[in-house]
Coordinates of C-alpha atoms and ligand atoms in Angstrom, one line a residue:
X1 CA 0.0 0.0 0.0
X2 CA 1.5 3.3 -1.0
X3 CA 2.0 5.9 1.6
X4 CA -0.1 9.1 2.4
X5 CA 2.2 12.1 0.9
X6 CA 2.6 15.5 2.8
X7 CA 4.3 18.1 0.6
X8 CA 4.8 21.4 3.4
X9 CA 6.8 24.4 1.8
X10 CA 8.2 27.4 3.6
X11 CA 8.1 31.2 1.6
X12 CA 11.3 31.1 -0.3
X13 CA 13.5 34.3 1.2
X14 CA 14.8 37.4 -0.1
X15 CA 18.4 36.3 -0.2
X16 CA 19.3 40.7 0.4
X17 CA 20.5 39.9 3.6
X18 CA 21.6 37.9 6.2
X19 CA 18.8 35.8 7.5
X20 CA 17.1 36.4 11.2
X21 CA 15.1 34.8 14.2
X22 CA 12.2 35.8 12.5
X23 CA 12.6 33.7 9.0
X24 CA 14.3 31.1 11.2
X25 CA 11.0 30.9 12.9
X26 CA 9.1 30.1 10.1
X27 CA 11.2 27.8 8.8
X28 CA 11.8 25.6 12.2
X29 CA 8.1 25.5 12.8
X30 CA 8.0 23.6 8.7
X31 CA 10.7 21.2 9.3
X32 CA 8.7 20.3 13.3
X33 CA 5.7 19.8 11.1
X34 CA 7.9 17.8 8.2
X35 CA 9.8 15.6 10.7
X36 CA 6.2 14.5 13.2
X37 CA 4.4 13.6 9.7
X38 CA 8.1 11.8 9.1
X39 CA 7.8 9.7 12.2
X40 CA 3.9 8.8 11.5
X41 CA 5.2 7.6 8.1
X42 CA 3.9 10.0 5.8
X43 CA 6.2 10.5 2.2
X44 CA 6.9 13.7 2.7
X45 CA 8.2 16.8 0.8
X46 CA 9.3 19.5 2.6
X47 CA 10.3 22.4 0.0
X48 CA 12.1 25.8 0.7
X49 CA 14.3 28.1 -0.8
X50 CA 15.6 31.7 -2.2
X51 CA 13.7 34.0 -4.2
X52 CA 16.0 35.9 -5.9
X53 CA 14.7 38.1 -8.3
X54 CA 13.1 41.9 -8.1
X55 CA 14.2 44.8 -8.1
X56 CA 15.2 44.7 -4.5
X57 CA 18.0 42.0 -5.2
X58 CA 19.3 44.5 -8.1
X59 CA 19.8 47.3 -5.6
X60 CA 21.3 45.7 -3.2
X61 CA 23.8 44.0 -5.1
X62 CA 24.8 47.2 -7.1
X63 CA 25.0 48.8 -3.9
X64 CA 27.9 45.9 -3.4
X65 CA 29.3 46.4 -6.4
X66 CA 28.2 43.5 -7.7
X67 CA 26.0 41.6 -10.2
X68 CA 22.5 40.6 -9.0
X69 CA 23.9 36.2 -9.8
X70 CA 26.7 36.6 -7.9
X71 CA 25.3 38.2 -4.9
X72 CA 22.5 35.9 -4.7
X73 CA 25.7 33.3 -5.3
X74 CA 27.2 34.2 -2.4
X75 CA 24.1 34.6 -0.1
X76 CA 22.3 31.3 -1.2
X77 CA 25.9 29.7 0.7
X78 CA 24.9 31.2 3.6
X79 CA 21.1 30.6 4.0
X80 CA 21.7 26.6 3.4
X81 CA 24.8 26.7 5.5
X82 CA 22.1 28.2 8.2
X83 CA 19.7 25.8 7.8
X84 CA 22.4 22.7 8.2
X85 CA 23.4 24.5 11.4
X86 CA 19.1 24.7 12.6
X87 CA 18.7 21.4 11.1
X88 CA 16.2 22.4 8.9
X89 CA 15.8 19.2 6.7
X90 CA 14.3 20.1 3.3
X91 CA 13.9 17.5 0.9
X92 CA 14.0 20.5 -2.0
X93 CA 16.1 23.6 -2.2
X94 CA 14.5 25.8 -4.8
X95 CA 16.1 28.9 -6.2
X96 CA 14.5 31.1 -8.7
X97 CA 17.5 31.8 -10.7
X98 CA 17.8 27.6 -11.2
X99 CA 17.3 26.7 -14.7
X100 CA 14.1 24.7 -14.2
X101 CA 12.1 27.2 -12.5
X102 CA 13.1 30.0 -15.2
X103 CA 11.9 27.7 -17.8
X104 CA 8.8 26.5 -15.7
X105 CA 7.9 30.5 -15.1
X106 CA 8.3 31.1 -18.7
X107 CA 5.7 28.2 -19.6
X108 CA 3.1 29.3 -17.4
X109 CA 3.3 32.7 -18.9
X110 CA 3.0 31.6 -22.0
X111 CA 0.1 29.1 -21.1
X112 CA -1.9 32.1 -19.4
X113 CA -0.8 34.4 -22.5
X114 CA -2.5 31.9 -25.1
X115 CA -5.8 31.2 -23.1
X116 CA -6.3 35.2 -22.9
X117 CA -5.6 35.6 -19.1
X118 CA -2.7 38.0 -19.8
X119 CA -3.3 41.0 -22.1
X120 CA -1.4 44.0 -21.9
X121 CA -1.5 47.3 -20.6
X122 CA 0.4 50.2 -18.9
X123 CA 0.3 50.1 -15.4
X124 CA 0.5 53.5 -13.6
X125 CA 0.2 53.4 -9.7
X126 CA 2.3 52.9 -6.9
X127 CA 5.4 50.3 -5.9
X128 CA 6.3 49.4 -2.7
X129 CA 10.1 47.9 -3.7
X130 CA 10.8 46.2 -0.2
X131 CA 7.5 44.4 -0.5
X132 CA 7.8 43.9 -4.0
X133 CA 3.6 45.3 -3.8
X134 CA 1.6 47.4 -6.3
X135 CA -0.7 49.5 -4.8
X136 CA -3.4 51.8 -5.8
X137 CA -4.0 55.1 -4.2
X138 CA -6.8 54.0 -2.3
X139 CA -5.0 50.9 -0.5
X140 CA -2.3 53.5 0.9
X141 CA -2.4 54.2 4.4
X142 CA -1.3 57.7 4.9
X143 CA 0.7 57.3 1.9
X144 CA 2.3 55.1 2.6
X145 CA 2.8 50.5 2.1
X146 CA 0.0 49.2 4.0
X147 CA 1.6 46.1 4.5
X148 CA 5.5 47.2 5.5
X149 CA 4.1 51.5 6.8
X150 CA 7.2 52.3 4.7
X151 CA 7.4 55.1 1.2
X152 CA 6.2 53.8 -1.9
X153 CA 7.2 54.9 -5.6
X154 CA 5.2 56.2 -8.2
X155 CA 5.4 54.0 -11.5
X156 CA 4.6 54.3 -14.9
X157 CA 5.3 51.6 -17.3
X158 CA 3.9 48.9 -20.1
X159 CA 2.7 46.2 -18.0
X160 CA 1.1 42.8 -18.6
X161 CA -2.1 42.3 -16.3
X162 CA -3.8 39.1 -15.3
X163 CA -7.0 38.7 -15.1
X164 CA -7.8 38.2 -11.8
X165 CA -10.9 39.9 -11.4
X166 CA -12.5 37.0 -13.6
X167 CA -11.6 34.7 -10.8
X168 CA -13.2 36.6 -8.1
X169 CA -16.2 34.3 -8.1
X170 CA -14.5 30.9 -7.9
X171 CA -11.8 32.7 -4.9
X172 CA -15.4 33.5 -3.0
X173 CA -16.9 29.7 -3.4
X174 CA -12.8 28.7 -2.3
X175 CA -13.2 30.5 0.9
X176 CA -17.1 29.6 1.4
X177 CA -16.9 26.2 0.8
X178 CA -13.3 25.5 2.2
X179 CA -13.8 27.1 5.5
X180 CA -10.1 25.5 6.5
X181 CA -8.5 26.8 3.3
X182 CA -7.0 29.7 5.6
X183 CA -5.8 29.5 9.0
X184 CA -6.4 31.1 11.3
X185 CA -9.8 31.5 10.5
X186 CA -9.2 35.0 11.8
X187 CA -6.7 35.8 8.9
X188 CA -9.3 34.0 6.2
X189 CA -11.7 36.9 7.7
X190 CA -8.6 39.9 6.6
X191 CA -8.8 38.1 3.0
X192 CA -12.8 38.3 2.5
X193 CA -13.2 41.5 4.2
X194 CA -10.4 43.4 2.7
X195 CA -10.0 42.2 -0.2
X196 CA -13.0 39.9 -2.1
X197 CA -15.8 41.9 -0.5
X198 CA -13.8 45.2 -1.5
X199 CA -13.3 43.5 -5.2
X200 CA -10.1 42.2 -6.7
X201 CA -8.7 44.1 -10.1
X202 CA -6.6 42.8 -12.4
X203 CA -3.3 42.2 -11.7
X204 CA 0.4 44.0 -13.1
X205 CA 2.1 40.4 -13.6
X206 CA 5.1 41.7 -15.5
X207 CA 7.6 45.0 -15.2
X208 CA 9.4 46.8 -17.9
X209 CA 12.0 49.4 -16.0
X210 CA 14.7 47.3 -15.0
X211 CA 15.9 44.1 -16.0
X212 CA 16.7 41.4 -13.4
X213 CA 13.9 38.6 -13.7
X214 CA 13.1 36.0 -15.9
X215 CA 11.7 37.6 -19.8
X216 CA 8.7 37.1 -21.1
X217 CA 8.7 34.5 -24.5
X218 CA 6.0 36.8 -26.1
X219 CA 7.9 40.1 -24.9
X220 CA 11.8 40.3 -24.4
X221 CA 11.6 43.7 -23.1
X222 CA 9.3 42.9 -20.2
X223 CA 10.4 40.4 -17.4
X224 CA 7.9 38.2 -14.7
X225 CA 6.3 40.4 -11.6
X226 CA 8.8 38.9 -9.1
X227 CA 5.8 37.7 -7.0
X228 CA 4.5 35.4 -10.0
X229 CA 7.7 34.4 -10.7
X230 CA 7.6 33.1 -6.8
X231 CA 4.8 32.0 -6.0
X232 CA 5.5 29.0 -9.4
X233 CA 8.0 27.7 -6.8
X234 CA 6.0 25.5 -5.2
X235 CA 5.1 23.7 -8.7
X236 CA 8.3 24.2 -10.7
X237 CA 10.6 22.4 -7.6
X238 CA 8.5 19.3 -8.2
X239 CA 9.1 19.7 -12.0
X240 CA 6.6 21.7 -13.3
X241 CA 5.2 21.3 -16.5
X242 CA 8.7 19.5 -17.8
X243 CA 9.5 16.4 -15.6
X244 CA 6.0 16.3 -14.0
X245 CA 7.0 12.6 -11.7
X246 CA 7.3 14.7 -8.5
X247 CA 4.4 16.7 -9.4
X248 CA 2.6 14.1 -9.9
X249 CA 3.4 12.0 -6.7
X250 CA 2.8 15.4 -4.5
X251 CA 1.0 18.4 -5.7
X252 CA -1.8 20.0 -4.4
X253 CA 0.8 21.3 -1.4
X254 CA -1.2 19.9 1.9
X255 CA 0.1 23.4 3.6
X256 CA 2.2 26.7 2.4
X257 CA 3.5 28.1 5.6
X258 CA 3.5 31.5 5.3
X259 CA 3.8 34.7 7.4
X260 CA 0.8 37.1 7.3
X261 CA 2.0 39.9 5.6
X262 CA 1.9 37.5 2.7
X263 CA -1.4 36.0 3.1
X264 CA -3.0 37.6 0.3
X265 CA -0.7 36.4 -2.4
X266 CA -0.9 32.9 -1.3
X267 CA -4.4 32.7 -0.7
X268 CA -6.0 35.3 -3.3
X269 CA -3.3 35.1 -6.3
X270 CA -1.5 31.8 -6.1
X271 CA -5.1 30.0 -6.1
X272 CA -6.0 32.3 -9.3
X273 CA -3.4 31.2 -11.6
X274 CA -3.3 28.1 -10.5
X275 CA -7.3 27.7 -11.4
X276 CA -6.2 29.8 -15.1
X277 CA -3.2 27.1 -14.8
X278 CA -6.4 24.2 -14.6
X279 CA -4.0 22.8 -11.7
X280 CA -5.1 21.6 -8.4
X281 CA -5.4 23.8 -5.3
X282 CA -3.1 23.7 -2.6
X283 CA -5.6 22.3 0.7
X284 CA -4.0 24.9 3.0
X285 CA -2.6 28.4 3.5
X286 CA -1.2 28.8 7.3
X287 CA -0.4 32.4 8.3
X288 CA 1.9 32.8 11.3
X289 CA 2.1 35.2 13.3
X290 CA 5.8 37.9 13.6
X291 CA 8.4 37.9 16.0
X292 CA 8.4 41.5 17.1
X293 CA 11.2 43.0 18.4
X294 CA 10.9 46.0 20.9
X295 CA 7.7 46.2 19.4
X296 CA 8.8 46.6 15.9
X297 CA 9.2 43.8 13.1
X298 CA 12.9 42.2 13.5
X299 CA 15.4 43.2 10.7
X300 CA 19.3 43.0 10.9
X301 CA 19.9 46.9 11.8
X302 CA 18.2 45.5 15.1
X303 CA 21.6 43.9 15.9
X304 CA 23.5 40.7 17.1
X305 CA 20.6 39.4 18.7
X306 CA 18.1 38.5 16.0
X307 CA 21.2 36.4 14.0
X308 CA 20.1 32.7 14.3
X309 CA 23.9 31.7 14.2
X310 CA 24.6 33.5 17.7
X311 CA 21.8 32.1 19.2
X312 CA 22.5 28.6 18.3
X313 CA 26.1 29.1 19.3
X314 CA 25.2 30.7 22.7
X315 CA 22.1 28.6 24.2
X316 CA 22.5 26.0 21.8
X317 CA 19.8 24.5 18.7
X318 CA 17.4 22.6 20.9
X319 CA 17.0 25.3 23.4
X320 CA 16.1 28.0 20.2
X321 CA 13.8 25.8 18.4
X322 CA 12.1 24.6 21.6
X323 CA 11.6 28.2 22.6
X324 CA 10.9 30.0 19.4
X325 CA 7.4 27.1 19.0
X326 CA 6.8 26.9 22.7
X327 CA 7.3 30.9 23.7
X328 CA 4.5 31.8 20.9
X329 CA 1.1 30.6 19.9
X330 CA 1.6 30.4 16.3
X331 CA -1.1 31.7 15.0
X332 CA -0.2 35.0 16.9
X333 CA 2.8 37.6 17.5
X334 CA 4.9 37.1 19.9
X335 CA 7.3 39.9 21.5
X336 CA 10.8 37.8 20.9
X337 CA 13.6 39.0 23.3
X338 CA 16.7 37.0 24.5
X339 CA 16.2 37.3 28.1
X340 CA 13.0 35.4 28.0
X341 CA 15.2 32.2 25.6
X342 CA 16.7 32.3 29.1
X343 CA 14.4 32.1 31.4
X344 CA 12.5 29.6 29.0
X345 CA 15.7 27.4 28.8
X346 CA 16.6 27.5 32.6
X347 CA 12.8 27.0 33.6
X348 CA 11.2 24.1 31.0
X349 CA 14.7 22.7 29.7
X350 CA 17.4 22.5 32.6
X351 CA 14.7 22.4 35.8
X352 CA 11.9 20.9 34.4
X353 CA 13.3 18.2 31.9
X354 CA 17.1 18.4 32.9
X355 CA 16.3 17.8 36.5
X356 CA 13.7 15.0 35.8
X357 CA 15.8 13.1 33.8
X358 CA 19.2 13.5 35.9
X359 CA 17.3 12.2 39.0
X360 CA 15.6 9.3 37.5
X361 CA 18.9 8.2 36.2
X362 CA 20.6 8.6 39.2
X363 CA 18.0 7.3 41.8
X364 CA 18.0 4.0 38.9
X365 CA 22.1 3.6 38.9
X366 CA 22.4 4.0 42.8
X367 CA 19.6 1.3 43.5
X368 CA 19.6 -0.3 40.3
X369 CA 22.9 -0.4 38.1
X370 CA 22.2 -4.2 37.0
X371 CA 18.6 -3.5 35.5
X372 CA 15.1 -3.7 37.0
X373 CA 14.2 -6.7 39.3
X374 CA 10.9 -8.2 37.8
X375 CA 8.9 -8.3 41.0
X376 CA 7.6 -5.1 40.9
X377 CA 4.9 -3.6 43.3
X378 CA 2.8 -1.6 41.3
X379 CA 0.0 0.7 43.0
X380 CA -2.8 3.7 41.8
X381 CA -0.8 6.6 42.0
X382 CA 1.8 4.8 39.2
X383 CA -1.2 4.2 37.1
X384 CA -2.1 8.0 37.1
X385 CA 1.3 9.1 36.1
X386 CA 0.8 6.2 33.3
X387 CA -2.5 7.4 32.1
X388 CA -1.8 10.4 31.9
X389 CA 0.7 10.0 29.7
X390 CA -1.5 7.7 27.4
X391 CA -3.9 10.9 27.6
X392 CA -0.9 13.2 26.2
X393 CA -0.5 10.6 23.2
X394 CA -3.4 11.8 21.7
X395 CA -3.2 15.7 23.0
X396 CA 0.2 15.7 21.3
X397 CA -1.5 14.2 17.8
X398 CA -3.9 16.7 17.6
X399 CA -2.3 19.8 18.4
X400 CA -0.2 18.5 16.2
X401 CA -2.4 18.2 13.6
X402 CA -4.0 21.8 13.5
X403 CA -0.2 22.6 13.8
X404 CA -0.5 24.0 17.3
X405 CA 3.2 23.7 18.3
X406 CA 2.7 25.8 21.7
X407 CA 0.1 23.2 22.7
X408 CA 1.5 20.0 21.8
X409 CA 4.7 21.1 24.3
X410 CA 2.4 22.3 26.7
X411 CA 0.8 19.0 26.8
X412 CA 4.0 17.0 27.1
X413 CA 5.7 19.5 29.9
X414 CA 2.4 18.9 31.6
X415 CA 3.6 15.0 32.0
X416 CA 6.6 16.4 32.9
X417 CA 6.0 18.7 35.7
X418 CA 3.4 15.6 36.8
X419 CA 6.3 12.8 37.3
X420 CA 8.7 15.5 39.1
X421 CA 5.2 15.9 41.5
X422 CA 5.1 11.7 41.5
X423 CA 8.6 12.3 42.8
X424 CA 7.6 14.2 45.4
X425 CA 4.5 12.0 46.6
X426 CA 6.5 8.7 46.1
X427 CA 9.7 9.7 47.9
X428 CA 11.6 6.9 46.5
X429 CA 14.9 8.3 48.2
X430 CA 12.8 7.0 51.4
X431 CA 11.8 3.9 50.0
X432 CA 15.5 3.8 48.8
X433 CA 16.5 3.3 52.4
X434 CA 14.6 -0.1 53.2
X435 CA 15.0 -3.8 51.8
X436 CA 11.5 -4.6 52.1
X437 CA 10.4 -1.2 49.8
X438 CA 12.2 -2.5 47.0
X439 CA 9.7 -3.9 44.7
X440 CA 7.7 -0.6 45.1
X441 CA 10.8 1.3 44.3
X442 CA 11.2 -0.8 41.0
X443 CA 8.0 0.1 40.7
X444 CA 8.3 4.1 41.3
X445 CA 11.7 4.3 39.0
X446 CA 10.3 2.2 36.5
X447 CA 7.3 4.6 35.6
X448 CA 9.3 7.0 35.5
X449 CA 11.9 5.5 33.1
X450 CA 8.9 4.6 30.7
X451 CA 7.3 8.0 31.0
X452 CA 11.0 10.1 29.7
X453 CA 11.2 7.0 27.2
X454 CA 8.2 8.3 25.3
X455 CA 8.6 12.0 26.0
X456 CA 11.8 11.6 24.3
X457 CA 10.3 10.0 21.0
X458 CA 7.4 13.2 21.1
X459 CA 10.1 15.4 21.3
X460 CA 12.0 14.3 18.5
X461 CA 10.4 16.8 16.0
X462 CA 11.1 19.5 17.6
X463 CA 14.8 18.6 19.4
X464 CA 17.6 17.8 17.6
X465 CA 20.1 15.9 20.2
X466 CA 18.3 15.7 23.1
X467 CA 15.8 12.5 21.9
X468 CA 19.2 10.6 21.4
X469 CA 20.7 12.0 24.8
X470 CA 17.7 10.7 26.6
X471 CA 17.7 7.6 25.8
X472 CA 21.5 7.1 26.2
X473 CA 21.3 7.8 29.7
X474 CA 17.7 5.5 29.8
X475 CA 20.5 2.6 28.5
X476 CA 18.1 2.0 25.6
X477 CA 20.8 3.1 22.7
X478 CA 23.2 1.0 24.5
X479 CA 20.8 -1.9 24.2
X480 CA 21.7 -2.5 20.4
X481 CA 20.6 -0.1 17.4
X482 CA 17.5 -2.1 16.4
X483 CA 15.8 -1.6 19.7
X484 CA 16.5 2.2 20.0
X485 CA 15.2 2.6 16.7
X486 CA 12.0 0.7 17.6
X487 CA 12.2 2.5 20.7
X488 CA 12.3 6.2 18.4
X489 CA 9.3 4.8 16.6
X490 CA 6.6 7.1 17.5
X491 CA 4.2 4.0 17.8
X492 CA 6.2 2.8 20.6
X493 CA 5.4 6.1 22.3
X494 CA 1.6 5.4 22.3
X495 CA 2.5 2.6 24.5
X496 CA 3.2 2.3 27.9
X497 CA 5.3 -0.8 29.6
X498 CA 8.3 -0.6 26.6
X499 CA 10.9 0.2 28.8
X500 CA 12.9 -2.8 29.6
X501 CA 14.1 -4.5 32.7
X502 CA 17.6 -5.1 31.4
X503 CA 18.2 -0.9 30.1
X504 CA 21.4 0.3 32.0
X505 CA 21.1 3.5 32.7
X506 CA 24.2 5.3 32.7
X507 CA 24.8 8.8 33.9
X508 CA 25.4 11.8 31.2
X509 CA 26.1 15.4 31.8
X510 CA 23.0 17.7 32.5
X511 CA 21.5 17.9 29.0
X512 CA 20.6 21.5 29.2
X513 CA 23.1 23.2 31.9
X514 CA 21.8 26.4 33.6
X515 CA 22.5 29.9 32.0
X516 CA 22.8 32.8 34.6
X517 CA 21.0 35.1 33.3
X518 CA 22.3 38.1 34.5
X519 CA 26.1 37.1 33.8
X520 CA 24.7 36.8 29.9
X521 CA 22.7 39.4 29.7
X522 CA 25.7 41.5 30.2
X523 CA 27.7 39.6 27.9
X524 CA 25.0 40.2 25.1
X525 CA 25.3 43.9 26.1
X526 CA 28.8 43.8 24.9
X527 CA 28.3 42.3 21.8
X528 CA 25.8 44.7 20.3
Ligands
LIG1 N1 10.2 36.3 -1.0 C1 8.9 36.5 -0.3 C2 8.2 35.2 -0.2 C3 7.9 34.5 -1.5 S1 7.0 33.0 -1.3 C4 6.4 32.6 -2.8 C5 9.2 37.1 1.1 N2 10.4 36.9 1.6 S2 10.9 37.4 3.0 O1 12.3 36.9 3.1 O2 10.7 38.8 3.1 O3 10.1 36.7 4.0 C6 9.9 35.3 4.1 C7 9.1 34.9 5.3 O4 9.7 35.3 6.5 C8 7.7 35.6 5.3 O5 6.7 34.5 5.5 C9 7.8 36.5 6.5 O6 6.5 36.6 7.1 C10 8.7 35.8 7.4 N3 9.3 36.7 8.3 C11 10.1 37.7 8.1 N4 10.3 38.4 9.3 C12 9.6 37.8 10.3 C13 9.4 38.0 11.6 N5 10.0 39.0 12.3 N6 8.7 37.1 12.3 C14 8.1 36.0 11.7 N7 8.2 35.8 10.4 C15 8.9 36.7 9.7 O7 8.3 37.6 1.7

């Protein structure tokens, strides 16, 4: 029986500068989702990438003294060397300047060209070049980018338009009858309100003053919008309209991650030419919410603080990609700043987790270093802790599901904070102390054990090392490599009881050691 597919894409980035927290975030919370429908044994497709045309690329790399390829060149290093560093595990690295896609882009103007969708025009209105956005004069807000709040140009030049107005009517039955097709629903509310109810006009799809996109067949003087040229990503990476095999095995995307600022060309444009295209619609549009930063939307002038690369090096990648999807509802903003990474790490990470785990292992090696005895006296309070971490099995799926990252950890640090109370109430450093408590101390350290075996597999999409670390010091990797990869499955999580009497635990250094806080916050003054 073939396997269900899951094909998840990220927005490909502006490769004009360094990358920050807040693409990181966007892109950590796609491979989470990629790697949990991984372990539930989905064939997945997990596409990201650079887009690296506009008129935004061309300034910037004139500014450098340099031509728009070879800037991109050099930046395109970086962002994948990033993304090995956040373990980010795309299965497809798209760029915009690659051959197939400029060849794909080409196609599909052509295609739209010949069945009348594109005629052309002169387009005379405004140009916001950071958003790569036309705007007319009514969708300014005080003159200004609605979407960014910063100066837009005034532009004059031949343009071809799509049609997009004809596909008002089928975008309106898309959102009526697919009341999922956006989420959150909240942000499928923006896109009626603001912009079917208001009425969509045709579309400038191509530009004619400056040169650095991919030319139209039918017009060598005019080259793709940038955000057309973009938005084909998502079909030319699986080999769009030339070497269709990919396409084939996973198009319509099951979700485009996006952040809301770009909401409307992925749920309002994208659908449009895919319908003038006859192709599939993708079944989901997610809009995330924005790290802010002192209030403001992050970029670079903002400092050290925002680069990924420090973070990682500092507190270290499971720490950063466990606070950036537990720290903020997804859906929503989210004020990012370092201090609260801290607290975050030294709270949930080093007390909560890191203490769990260090006592359990050392309570098992001081009274146990052979392996559990089988006589085991097993009473209620053991089954609580045990069913309620049968109840987090299916808390975790669903949040899962509806890609409520902030939840699903919330469920599993409830199990958490739940065994270190079981600690408390079963005081097995008292029963420690006796000869005739010993089966009910097998029995205390034992649930426990079983419980940080399967917290360690629901972490896995999220955590990097720390899955593995677990279960070195649980003895299970020690126990051969086929039983810690049955042990990794996340079926064996759903079931309690797999932890075996014969596991050795062995001790390991704290997993996530405490920060002091106010030591690094003055070390981060420094370094801005
Ligand atoms: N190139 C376009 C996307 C084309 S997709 C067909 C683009 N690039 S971008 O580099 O400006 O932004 C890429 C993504 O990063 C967007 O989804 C954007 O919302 C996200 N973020 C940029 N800054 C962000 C934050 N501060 N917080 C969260 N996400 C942020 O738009």
């Amino acid at each position: 029986m073939s396997r269900e597919k899951f094909y998840i894409t990220t927005p490909i980035y502006y490769p004009s500068d360094d990358l920050h927290i807040g693409h990181a975030y966007c892109s950590v919370a796609a491979d989470t989702m990629a790697k949990y429908k991984r372990l539930r044994g989905y064939d997945v497709f997990f596409l990201t990438g650079t887009d690296e045309h506009g008129q935004k690329i061309e300034e910037v790399a004139r500014e450098r003294g340099l031509e728009p390829q070879e800037f991109v060149d050099r930046m395109v290093v970086k962002i994948k060397d990033l993304w090995k560093l956040m373990h980010v595990d795309y299965d497809g690295f798209i760029r915009t300047t690659d051959p197939k896609h400029v060849k794909a882009v080409q196609d599909i103007f052509v295609r739209l060209h010949e069945n009348g969708d594109i005629y052309e025009g002169v387009y005379e209105g405004w140009y916001c070049t950071p958003c790569e956005s036309f705007w007319t004069e009514s969708q300014l807000v005080d003159g200004m980018c609605p979407d960014c709040g910063r100066p837009v140009e005034k532009t004059r030049e031949k343009s071809y338009f799509f049609r997009l107005s004809k596909y008002e009517d089928r975008l309106r039955e898309l959102f009526s009858e697919h009341s999922d097709f956006v989420e959150p629903v909240s942000r499928a509310h923006e896109m009626i309100n603001n912009f079917l109810e208001v009425g969509l006009e045709d579309l400038a799809v191509s530009r004619s003053n400056f040169s650095w996109g991919i030319p139209l067949p039918f017009d060598e003087e005019s080259i793709a919008y940038v955000w057309v040229d973009a938005l084909s990503n998502y079909i030319s990476a699986l080999g769009y309209p030339f070497d269709p095999e990919l396409f084939d095995r996973y198009w319509p995307a099951d979700v485009h991650l996006v952040g809301k600022e770009i909401m409307r060309f992925h749920s309002l444009i994208w659908p449009a030419i895919l319908m003038a295209l006859d192709l599939p619609l993708p079944k989901k549009v997610f809009g995330h919410g924005w790290l802010l930063f002192e209030g403001g939307k992050m970029s670079k002038s903002k400092g050290n603080v925002v680069d990924p690369t420090i973070l990682v090096e500092r507190y270290g990648l499971d720490a950063l990609r466990y606070f950036l999807l537990r720290e903020f509802p997804f859906g929503s903003d989210g004020n990012y700043s370092t201090e609260a990474l801290i607290k975050r790490s030294n709270s949930d990470l080093s007390n909560d987790l890191g203490n769990l785990l260090s006592r359990v292992v050392a309570m098992i090696k001081q009274s146990f270093p052979e392996g559990f005895p089988a006589e085991k006296d097993f009473a209620e309070i053991d089954a609580e802790l045990t069913a309620l971490a049968d109840e987090t099995v299916t808390k975790v799926e669903r949040h899962f599901e509806k890609m409520e990252f902030s939840l699903v950890l919330e469920s599993i640090w409830r199990l958490i904070s739940q065994s270190n109370k079981y600690i408390d109430l079963t005081t097995p450093w008292i029963l420690a102390k006796e000869e005739k408590s010993r089966s009910r101390l097998a029995a205390v350290l034992y649930t426990l054990a079983d419980v940080l075996r399967r917290v360690a597999v629901w972490l896995s999409p999220f955590m990097v090392d720390t899955p593995a670390k677990m279960r070195e010091q649980l003895g299970i990797s020690a126990a051969g490599s086929e039983t810690d990869a049955e042990l990794s499955s996340w079926e064996s999580a759903a079931e309690s009881g797999l932890y075996r009497d014969d596991f050795i635990v062995q001790k390991g250094q704290a997993i996530f050691p405490r920060i002091d806080l106010e030591a690094e916050m003055k070390a981060l003054e420094k370094l801005d």
